[in-house]
Short mmCIF file of C-alpha atoms in Angstrom, two decimals:
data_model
loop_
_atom_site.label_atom_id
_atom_site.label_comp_id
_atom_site.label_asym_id
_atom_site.label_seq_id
_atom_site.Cartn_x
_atom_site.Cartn_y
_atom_site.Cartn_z
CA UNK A 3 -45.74 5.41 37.53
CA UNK A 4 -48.76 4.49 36.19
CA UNK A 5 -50.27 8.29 36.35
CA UNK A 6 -47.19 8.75 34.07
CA UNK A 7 -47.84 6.15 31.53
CA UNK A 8 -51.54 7.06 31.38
CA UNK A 9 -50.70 10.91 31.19
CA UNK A 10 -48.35 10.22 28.24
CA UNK A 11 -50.56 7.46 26.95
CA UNK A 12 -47.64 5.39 26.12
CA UNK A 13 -47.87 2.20 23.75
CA UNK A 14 -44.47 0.76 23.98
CA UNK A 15 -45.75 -2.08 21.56
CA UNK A 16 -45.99 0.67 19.09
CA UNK A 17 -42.02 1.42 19.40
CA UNK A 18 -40.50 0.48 16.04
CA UNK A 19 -37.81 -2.02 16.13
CA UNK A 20 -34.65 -1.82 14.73
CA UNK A 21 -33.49 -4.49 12.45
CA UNK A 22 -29.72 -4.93 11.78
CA UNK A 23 -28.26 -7.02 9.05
CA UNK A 24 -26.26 -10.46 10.76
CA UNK A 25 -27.14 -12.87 12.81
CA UNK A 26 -27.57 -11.08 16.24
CA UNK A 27 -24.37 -13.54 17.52
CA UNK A 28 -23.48 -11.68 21.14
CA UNK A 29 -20.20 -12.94 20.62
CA UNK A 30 -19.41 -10.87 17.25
CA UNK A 31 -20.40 -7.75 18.58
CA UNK A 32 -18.13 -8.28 21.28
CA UNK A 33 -15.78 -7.88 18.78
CA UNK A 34 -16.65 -5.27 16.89
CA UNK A 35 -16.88 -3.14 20.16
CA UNK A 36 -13.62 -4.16 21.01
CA UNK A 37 -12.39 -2.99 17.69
CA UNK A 38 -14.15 0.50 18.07
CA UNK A 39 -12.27 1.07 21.38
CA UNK A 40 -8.80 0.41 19.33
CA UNK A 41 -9.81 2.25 16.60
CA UNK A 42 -10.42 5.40 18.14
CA UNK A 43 -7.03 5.58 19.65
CA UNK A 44 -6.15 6.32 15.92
CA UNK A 45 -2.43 4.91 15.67
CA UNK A 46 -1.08 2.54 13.57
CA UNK A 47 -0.57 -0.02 15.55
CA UNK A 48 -4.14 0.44 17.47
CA UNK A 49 -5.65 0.54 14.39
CA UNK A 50 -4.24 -2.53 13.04
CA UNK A 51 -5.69 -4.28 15.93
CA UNK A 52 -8.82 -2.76 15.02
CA UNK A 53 -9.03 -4.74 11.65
CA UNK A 54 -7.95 -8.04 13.62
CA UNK A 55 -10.64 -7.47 15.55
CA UNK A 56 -13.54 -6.68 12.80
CA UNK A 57 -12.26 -9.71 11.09
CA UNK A 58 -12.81 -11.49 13.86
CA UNK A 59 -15.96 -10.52 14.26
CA UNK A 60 -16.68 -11.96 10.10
CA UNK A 61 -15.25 -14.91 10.61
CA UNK A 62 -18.04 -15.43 12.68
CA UNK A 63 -20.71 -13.32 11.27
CA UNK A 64 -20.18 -12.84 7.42
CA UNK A 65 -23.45 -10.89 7.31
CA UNK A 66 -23.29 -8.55 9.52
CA UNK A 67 -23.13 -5.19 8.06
CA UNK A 68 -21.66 -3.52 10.98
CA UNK A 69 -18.58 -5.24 10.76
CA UNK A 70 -17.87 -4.70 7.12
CA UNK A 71 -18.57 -0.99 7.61
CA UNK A 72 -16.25 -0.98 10.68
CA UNK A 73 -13.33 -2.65 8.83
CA UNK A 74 -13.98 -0.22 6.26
CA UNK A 75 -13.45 2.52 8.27
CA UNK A 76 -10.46 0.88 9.92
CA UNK A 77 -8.87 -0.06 6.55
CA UNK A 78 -9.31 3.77 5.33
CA UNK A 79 -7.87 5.09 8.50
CA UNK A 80 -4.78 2.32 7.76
CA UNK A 81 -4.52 3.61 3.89
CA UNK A 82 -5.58 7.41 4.72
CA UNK A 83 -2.48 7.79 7.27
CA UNK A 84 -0.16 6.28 4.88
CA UNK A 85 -0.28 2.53 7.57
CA UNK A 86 -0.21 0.59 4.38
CA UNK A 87 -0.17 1.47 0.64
CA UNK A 88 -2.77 3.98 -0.22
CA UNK A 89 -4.30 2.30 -3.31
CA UNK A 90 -4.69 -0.93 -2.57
CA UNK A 91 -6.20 -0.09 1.21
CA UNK A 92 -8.66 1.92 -0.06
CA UNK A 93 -9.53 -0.85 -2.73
CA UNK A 94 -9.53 -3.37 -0.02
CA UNK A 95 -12.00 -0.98 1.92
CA UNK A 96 -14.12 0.32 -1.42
CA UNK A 97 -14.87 -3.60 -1.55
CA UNK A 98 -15.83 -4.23 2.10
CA UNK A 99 -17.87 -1.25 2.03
CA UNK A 100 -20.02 -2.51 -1.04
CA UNK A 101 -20.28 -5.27 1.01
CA UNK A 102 -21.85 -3.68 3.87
CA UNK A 103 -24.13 -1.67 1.82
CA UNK A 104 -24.99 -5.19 -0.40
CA UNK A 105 -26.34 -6.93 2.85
CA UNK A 106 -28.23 -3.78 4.67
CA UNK A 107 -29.10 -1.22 2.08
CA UNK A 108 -30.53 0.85 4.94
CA UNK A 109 -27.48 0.84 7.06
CA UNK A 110 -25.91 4.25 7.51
CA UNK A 111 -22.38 4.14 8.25
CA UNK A 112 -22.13 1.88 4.89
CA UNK A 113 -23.26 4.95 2.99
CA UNK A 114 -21.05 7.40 5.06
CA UNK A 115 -18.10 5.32 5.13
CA UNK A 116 -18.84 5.04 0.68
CA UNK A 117 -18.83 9.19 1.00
CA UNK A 118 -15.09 9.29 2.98
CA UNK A 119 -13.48 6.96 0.38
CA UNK A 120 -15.22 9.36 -2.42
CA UNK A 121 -13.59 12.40 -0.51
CA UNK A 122 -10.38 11.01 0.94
CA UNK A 123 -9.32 8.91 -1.70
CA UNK A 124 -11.19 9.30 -5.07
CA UNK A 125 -11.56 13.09 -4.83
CA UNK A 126 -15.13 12.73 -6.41
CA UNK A 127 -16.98 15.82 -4.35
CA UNK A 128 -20.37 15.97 -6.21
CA UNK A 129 -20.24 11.61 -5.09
CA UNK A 130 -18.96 11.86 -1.63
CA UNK A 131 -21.71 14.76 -1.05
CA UNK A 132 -24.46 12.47 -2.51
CA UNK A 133 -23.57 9.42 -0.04
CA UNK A 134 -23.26 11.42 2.66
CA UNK A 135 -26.42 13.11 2.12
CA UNK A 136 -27.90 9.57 1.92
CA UNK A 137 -26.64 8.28 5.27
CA UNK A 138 -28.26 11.55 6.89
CA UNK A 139 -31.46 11.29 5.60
CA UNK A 140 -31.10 7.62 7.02
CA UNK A 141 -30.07 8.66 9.98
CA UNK A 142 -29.83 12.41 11.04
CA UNK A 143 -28.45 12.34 14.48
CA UNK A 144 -25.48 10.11 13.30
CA UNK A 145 -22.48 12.49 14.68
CA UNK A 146 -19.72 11.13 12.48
CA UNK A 147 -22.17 11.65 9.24
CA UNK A 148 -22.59 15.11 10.60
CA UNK A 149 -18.71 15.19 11.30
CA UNK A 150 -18.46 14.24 7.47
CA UNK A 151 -20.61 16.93 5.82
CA UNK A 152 -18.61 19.03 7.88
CA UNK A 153 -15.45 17.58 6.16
CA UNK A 154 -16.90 17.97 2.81
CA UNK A 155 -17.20 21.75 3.44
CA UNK A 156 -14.23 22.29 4.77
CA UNK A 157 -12.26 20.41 1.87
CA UNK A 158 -14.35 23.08 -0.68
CA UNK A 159 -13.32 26.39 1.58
CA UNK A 160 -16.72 26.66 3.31
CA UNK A 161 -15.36 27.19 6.75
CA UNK A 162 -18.39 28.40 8.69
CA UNK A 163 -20.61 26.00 7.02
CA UNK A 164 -17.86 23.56 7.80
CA UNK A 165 -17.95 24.80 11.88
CA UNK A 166 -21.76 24.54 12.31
CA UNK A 167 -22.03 21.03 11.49
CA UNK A 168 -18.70 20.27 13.70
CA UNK A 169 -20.38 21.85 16.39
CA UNK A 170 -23.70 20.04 15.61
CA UNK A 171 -21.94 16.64 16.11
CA UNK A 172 -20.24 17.50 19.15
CA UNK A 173 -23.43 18.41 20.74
CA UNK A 174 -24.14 14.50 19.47
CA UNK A 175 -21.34 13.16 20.82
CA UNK A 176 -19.46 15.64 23.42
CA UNK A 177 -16.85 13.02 23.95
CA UNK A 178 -15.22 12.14 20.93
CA UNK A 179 -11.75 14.29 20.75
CA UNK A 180 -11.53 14.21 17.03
CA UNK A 181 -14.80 16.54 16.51
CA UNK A 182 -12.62 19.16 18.19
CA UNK A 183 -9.54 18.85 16.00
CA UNK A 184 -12.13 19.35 13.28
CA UNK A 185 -13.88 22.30 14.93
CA UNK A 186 -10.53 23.88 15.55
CA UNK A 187 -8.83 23.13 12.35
CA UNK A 188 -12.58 25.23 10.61
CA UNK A 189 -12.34 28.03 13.13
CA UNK A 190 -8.47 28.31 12.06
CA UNK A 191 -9.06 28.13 8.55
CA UNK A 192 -11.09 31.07 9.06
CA UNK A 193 -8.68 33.11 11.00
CA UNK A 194 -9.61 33.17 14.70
CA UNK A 195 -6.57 31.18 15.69
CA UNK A 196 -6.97 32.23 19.67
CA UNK A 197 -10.60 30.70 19.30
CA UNK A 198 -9.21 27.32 17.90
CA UNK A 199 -6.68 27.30 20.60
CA UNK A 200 -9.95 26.89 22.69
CA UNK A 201 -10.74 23.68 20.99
CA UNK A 202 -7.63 22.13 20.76
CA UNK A 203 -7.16 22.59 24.57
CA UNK A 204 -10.49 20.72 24.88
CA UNK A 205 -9.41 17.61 22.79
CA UNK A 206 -6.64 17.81 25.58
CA UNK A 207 -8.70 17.66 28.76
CA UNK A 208 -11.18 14.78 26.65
CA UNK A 209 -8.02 12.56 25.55
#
């Protein structure tokens, strides 16, 4: 081990640390992992408990950015699938998400999840391409910022352009089924419907 360390002349006091808004309470992020394992199941009822969950998580931590970006993202799935009254959900969420952004400026998902209520909701292209584009510069390998360009391409015709950034985030994250709807809904769009069948086999075997 120590031929190792001195071969790769490692200085792990040198490793940068990450700082994330909050107060580092254990018992919060509990609870916003909790709510990330409801949320994925994607369902209305799943995804309500998802919100509980995130505003759980505030009412203990009012400053902690990941939670106001996660019940963004919650809220926006809730208003996006028609859960509860598109306007005022994404309102609800456009104002959690400023929040998020207000207490950790350099906080990805706060950016990203600014760029889906641009694209889902407001329809404001040119804005939602300008957040996203933010959140990747703060951090590239983020697979559902990736997964959000790819959106943003698709939505404007660009399928190829669209499938090269699905496939980038699934090479990010392998195991997250909805990267493969994506993927398959691009490679449809583009007429190689046998190919997509591929994919949407996949999200089988995953989910």
């Amino acid at each position: 081990a120590r031929s190792v360390v001195q071969q790769l002349k490692l200085k792990l006091i040198d490793i940068p640390v990450v700082k994330v808004s909050g107060t580092g309470n254990i018992e919060a992020y509990n609870l916003i992992l909790q709510g990330n394992y409801f949320f994925d199941k994607l369902d209305k009822e799943n995804v309500a408990k998802a919100v509980d969950f995130y505003s759980q998580a505030l009412a203990i931590d009012s400053t902690d950015a990941r939670a106001w970006a996660s019940l963004t993202n919650a809220i926006s799935r809730q208003a996006w699938q028609n859960y509860i009254d598109q306007n005022t959900g994404y309102e609800k969420a456009r104002g959690a998400c400023l929040k998020a952004i207000a207490l950790d400026p350099g906080y990805a998902p706060g950016y990203r999840e600014m760029a889906d209520i641009k694209l889902y909701h407001d329809f404001d292209w040119p804005g939602a391409e300008a957040d996203y584009q933010t959140a990747h510069n703060l951090d590239p390998a983020d697979a559902d910022i990736i997964t959000g360009l790819g959106d943003l391409q698709q939505v404007r015709g660009h399928c190829r352009e669209a499938e090269q950034l699905y496939k980038k985030a699934s090479t990010l994250n392998p195991l997250k089924p909805i990267i493969y709807l994506d993927l398959g809904n691009a490679v449809s769009c583009d007429g190689r419907l046998a190919e997509a069948l591929k994919y949407f086999n996949k999200i089988l075997e995953i989910n």
